[in-house]
mmCIF file of C-alpha atoms in Angstrom:
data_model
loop_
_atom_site.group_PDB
_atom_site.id
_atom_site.type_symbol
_atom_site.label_atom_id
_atom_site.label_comp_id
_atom_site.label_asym_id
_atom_site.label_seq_id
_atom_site.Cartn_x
_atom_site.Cartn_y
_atom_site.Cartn_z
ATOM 1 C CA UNK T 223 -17.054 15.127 38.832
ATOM 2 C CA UNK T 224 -15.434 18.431 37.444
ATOM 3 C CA UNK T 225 -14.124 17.877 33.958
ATOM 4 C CA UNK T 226 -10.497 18.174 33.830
ATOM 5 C CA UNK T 227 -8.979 21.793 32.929
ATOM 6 C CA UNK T 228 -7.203 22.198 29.881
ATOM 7 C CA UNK T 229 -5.248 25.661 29.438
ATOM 8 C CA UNK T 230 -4.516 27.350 26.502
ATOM 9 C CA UNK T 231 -1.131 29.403 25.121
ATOM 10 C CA UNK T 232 -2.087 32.632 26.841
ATOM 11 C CA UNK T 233 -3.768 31.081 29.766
ATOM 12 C CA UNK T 234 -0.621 29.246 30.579
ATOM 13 C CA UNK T 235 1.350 32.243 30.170
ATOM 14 C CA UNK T 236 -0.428 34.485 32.526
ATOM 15 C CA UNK T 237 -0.050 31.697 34.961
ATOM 16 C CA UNK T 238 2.215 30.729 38.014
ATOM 17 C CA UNK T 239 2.022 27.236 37.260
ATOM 18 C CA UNK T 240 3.670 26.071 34.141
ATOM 19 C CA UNK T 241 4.601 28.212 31.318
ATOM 20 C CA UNK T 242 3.744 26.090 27.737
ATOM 21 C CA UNK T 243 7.301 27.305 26.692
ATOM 22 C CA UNK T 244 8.142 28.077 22.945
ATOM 23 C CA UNK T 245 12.120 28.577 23.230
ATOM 24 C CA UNK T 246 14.589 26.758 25.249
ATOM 25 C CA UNK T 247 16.117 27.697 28.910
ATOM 26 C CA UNK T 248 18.983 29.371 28.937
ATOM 27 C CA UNK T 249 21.935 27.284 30.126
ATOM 28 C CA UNK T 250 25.647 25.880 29.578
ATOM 29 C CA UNK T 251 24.040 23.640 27.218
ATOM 30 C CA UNK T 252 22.001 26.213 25.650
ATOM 31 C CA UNK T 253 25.486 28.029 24.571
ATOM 32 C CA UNK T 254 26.925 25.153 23.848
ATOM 33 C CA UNK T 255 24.840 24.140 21.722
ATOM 34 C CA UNK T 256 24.677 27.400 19.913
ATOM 35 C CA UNK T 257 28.306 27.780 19.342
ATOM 36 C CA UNK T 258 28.124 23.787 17.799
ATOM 37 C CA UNK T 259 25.421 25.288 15.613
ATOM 38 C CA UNK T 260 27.360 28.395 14.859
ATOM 39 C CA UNK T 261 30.444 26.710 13.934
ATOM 40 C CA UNK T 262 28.342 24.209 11.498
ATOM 41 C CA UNK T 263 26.623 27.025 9.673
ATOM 42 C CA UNK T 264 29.941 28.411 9.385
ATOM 43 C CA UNK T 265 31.428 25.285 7.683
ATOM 44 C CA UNK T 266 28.073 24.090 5.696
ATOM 45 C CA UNK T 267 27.883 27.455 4.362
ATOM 46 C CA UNK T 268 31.112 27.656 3.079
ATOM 47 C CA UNK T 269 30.474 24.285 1.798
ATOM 48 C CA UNK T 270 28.213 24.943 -0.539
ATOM 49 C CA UNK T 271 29.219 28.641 -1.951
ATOM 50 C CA UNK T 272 32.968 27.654 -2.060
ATOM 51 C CA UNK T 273 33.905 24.062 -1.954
ATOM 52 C CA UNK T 274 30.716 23.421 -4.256
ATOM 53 C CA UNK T 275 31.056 26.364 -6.200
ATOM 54 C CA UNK T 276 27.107 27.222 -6.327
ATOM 55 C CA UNK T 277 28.609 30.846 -5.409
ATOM 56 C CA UNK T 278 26.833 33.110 -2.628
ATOM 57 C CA UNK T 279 24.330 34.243 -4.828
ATOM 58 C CA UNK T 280 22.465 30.989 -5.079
ATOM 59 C CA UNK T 281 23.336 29.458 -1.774
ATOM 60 C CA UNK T 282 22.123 32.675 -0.124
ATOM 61 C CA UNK T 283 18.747 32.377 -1.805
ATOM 62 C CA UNK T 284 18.582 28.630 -1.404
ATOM 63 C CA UNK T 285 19.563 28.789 2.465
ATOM 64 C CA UNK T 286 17.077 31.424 2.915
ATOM 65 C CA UNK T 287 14.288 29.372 1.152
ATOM 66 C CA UNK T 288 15.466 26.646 3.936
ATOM 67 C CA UNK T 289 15.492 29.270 6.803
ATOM 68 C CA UNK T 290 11.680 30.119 5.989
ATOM 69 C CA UNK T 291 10.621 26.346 6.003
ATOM 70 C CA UNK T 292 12.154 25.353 8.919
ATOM 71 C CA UNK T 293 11.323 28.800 10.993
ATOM 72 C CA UNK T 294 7.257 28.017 9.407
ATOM 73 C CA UNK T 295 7.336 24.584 11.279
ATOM 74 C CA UNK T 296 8.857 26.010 14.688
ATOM 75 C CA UNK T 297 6.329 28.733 14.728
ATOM 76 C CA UNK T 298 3.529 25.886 13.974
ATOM 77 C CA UNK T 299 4.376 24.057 16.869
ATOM 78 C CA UNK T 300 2.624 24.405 19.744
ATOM 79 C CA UNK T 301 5.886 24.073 22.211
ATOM 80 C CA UNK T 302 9.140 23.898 22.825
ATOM 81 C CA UNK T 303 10.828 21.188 19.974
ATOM 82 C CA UNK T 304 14.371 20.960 20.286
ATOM 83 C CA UNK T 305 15.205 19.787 16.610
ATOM 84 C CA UNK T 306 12.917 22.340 15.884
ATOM 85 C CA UNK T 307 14.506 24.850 17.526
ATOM 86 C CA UNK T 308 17.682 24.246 16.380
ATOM 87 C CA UNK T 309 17.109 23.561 13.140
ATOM 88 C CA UNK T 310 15.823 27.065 12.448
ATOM 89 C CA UNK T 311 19.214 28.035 14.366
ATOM 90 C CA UNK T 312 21.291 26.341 12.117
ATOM 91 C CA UNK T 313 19.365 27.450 9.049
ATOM 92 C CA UNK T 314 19.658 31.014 10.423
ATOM 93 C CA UNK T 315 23.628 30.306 10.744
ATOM 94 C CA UNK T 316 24.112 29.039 7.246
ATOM 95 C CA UNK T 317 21.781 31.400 5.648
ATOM 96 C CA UNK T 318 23.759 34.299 7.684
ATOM 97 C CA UNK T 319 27.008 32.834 6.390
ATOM 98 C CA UNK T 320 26.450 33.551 2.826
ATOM 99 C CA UNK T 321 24.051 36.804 3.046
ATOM 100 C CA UNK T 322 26.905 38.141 5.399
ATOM 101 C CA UNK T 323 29.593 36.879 2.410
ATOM 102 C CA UNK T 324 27.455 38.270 -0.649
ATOM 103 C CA UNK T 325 27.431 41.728 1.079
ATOM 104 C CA UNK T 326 30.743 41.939 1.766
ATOM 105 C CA UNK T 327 32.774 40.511 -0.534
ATOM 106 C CA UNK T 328 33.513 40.561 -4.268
ATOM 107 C CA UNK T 329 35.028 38.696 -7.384
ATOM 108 C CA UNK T 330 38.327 39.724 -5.887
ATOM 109 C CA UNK T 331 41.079 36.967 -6.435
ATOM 110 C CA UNK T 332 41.189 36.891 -2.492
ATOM 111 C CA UNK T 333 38.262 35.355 -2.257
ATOM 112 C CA UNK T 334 38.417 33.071 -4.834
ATOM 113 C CA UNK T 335 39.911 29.661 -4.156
ATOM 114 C CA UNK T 336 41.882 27.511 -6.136
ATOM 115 C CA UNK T 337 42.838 29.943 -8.918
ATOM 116 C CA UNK T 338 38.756 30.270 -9.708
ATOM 117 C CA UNK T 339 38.013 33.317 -11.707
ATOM 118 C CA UNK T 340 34.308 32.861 -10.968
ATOM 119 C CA UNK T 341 31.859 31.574 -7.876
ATOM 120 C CA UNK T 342 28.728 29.958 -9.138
ATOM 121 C CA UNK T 343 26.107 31.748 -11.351
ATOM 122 C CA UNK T 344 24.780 35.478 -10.639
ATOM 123 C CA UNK T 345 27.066 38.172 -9.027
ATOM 124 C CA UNK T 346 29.889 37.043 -6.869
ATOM 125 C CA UNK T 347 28.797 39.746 -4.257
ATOM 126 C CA UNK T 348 28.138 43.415 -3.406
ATOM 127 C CA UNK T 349 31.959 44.252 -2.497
ATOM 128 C CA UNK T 350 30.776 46.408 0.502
ATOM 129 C CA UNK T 351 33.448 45.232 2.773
ATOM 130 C CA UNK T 352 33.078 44.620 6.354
ATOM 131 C CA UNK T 353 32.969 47.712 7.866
ATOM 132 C CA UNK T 354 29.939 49.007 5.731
ATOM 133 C CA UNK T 355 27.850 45.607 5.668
ATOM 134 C CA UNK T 356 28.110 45.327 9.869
ATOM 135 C CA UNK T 357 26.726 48.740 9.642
ATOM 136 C CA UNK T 358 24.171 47.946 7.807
ATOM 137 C CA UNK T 359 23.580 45.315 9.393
ATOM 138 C CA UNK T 360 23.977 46.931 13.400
ATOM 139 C CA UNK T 361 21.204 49.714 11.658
ATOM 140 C CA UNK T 362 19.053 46.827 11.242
ATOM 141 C CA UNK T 363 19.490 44.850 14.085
ATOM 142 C CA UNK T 364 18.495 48.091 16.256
ATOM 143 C CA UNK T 365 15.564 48.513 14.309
ATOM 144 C CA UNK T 366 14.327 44.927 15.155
ATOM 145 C CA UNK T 367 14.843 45.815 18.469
ATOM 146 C CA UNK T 368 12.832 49.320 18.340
ATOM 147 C CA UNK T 369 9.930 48.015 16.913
ATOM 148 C CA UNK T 370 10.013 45.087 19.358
ATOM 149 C CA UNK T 371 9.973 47.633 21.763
ATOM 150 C CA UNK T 372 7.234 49.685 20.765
ATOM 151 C CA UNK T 373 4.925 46.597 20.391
ATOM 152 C CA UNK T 374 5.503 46.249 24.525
ATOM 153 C CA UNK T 375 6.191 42.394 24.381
ATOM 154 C CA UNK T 376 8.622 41.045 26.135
ATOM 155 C CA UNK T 377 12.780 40.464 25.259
ATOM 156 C CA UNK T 378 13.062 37.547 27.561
ATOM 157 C CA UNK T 379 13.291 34.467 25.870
ATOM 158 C CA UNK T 380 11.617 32.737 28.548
ATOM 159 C CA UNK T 381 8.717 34.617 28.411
ATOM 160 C CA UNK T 382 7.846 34.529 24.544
ATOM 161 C CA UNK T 383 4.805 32.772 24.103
ATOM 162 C CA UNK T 384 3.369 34.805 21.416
ATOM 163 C CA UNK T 385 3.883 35.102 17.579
ATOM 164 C CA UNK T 386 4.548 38.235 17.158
ATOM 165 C CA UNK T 387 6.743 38.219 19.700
ATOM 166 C CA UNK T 388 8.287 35.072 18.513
ATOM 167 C CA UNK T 389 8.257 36.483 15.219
ATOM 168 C CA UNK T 390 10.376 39.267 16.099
ATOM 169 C CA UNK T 391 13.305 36.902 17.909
ATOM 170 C CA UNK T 392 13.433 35.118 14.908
ATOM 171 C CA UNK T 393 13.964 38.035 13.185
ATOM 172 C CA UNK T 394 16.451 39.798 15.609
ATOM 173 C CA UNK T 395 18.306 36.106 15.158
ATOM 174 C CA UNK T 396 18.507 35.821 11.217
ATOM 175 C CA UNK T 397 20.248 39.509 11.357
ATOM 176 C CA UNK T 398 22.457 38.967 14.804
ATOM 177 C CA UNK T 399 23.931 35.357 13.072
ATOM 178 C CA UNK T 400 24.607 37.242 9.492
ATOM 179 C CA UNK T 401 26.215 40.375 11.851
ATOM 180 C CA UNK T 402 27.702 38.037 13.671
ATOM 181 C CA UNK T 403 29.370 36.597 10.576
ATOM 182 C CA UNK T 404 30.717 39.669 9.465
ATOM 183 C CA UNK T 405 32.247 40.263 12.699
ATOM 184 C CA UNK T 406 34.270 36.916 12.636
ATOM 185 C CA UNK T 407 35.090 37.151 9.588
ATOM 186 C CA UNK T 408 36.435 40.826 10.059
ATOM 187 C CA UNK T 409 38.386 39.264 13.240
ATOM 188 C CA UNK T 410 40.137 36.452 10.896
ATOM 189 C CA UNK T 411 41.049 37.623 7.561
ATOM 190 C CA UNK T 412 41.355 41.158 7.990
ATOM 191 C CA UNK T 413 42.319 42.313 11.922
ATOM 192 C CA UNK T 414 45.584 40.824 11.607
ATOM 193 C CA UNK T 415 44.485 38.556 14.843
ATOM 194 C CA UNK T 416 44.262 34.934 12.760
ATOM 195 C CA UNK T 417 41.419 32.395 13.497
ATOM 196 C CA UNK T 418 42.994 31.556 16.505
ATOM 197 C CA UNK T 419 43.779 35.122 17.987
ATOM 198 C CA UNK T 420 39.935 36.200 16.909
ATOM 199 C CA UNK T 421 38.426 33.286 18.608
ATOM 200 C CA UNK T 422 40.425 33.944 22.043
ATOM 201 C CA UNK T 423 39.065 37.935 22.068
ATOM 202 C CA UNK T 424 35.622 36.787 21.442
ATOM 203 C CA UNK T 425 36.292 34.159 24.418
ATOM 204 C CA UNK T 426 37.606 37.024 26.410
ATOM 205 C CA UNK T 427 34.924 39.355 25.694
ATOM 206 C CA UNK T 428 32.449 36.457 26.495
ATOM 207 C CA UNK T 429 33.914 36.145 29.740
ATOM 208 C CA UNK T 430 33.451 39.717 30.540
ATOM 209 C CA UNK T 431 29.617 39.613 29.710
ATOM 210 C CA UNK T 432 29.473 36.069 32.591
ATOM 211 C CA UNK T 433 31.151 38.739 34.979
ATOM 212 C CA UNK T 434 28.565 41.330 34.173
ATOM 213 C CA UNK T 435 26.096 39.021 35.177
ATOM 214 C CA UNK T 436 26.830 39.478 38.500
ATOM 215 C CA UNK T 437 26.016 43.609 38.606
ATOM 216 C CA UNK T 438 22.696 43.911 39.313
ATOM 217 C CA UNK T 439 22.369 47.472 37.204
ATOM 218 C CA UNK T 440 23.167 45.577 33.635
ATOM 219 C CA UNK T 441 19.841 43.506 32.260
ATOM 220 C CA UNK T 442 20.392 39.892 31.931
ATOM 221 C CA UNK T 443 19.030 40.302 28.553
ATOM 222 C CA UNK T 444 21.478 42.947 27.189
ATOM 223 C CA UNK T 445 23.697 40.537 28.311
ATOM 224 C CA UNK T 446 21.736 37.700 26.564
ATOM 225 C CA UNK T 447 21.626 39.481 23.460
ATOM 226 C CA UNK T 448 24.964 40.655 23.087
ATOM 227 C CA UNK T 449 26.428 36.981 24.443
ATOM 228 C CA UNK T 450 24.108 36.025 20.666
ATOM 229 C CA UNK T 451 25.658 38.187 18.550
ATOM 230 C CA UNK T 452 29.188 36.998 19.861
ATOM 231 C CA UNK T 453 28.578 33.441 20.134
ATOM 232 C CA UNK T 454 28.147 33.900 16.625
ATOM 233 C CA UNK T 455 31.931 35.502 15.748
ATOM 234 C CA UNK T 456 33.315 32.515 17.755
ATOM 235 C CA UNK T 457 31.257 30.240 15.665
ATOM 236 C CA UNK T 458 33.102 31.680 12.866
ATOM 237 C CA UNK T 459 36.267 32.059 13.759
ATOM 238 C CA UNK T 460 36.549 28.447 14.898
ATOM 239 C CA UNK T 461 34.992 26.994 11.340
ATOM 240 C CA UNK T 462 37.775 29.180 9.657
ATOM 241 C CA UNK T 463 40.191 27.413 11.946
ATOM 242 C CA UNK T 464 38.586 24.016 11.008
ATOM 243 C CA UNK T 465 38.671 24.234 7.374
ATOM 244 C CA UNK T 466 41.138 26.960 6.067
ATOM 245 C CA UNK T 467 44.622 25.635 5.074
ATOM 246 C CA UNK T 468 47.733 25.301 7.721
ATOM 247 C CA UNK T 469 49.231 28.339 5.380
ATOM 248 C CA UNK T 470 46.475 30.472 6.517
ATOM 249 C CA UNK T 471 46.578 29.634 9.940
ATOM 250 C CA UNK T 472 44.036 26.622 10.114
ATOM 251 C CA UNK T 473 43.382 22.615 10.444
ATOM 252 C CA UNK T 474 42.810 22.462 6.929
ATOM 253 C CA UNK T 475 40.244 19.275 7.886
ATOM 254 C CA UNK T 476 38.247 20.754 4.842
ATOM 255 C CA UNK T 477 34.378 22.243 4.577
ATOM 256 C CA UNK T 478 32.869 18.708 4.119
ATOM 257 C CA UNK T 479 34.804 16.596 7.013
ATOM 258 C CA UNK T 480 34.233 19.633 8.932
ATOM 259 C CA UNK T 481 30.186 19.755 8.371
ATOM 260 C CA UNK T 482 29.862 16.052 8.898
ATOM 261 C CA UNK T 483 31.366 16.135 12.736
ATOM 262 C CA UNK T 484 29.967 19.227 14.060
ATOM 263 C CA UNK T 485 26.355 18.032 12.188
ATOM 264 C CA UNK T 486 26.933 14.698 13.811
ATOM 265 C CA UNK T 487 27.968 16.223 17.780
ATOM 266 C CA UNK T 488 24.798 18.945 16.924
ATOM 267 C CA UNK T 489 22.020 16.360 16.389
ATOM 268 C CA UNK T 490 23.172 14.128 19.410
ATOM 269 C CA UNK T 491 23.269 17.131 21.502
ATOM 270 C CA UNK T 492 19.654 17.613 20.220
ATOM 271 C CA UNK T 493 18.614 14.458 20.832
ATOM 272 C CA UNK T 494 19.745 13.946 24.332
ATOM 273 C CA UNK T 495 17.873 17.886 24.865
ATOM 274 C CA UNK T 496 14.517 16.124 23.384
ATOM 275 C CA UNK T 497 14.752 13.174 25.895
ATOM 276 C CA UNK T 498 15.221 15.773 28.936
ATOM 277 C CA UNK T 499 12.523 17.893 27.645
ATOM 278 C CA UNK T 500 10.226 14.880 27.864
ATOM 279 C CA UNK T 501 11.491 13.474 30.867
ATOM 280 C CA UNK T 502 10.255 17.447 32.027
ATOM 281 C CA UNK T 503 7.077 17.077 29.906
ATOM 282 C CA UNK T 504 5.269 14.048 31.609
ATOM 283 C CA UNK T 505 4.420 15.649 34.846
ATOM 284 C CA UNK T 506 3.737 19.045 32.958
ATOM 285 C CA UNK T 507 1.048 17.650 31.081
ATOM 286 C CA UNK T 508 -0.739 15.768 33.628
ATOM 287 C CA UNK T 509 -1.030 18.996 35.541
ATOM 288 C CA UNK T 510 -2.285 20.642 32.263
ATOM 289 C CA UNK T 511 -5.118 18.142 32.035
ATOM 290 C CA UNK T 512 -5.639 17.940 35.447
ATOM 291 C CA UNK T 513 -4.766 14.135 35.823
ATOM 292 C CA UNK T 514 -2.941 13.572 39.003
#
């Protein structure tokens, strides 16, 4: 009796068969579920630099500290983990939220809240403003990408399999979310568009790039990776609208309210992703083993 076959990361990816997948499909659900986490790292960040008053500084460092644990536990795992996944998401979200706000902004009354002459210990921010910092941060982005080039591994997020190549999405991610940031943030406060106006152009734009998808000379994923960095402006624009006050344009529900529902309709999404991923699973990994 043949003893059953067992395949390993790269023999299932060089394989017709089943592909031991690391990142999710991308789907309706996919964005939606990315725009939920966008919006949440928009609130939670603001959350704890603001309504909290630990000040960017801090919450930057302590985000990032979070960003490194959870992204060390998704690269650990052997497969595709939806809490996994979208935990490093959302700690990619919130860290990008304050890195994006202690780059571009300053002690400047304007972005102090509630007559506060300070924002938590350390420097209240670089004051580069948000031209410069989504320079910077463009320069950087592109860089990610020419290196990932160079190494010859693939930009399809179906097809990453390896670490290095998962390394380098993870990467591209933690930059696109705190770009993305700066963009939405540009769009509400200082385009003259409002929360509301900002959120409808990134819509708009969106909509352009599911149009595109329909020319056969533009890339699906250009298209993937510019729908990334805008999902993220959207997920912006619509936490300002959540939290800011009705003076300003928004729902004024507050940071904390705000955090608690989206964190609440973000982990059920998860969950009901886990139970179709093992509903997909159990057939997958009889083949693997060769159990019929």
């Amino acid at each position: 009796m043949p003893e059953p076959e067992v395949l390993t990361d790269m023999d299932v990816a060089g394989t017709d068969r089943f592909v031991l997948r690391k990142l999710p499909e991308v789907t309706l659900a996919f964005w939606v579920m990315k725009i939920a986490a966008t919006t949440l790292g928009e609130t939670a960040g603001d959350l704890f630099a603001q309504t909290l008053k630990l000040g960017y500084f801090l919450t930057t460092i302590a985000l990032f500290l979070i960003f490194v644990v959870t992204l060390v536990v998704q690269l650990r795992s052997r497969r595709y983990n939806p809490f996994f996944y979208w935990t490093v998401i959302l700690s990619t979200s919130m860290a990008g939220t304050t890195m994006s706000d202690f780059m571009n902004r300053d002690a400047s009354a304007k972005f102090l809240t509630g007559g506060a002459k300070s924002l938590g210990w350390g420097p209240q921010g670089l004051g580069l403003g948000y031209p410069t910092g989504a320079a910077i941060l463009i320069s950087l982005l592109v860089a990610i990408f020419i290196i990932w080039k160079c190494t010859g591994l693939t930009f399809a997020i179906r097809d990453i399999v390896s670490f290095r190549a998962e390394a380098l999405f993870w990467a591209a991610i933690l930059v696109s979310n705190t770009l993305g940031t700066s963009m939405g943030d540009f769009l509400s406060d200082s385009s003259g568009l409002g929360y509301a106006g900002g959120a409808l152009l990134v819509t708009g734009l969106l909509a352009v790039l599911v149009a595109l998808m329909r020319v056969p000379v533009v890339p699906n994923v250009v298209l993937f990776w510019i729908a990334f960095v805008l999902t993220r402006p959207l997920g912006a624009t619509a936490g300002d609208f959540l939290t800011k006050p009705l003076a300003k344009g928004g729902l004024d529900l507050g940071t904390a309210g705000s955090s608690a529902v989206l964190l609440a309709v973000l982990v059920g999404l998860m969950g009901y992703a886990h139970l179709q991923e093992r509903r997909k699973a159990a057939p997958q990994d009889k083949t693997l083993t060769g159990v019929s």
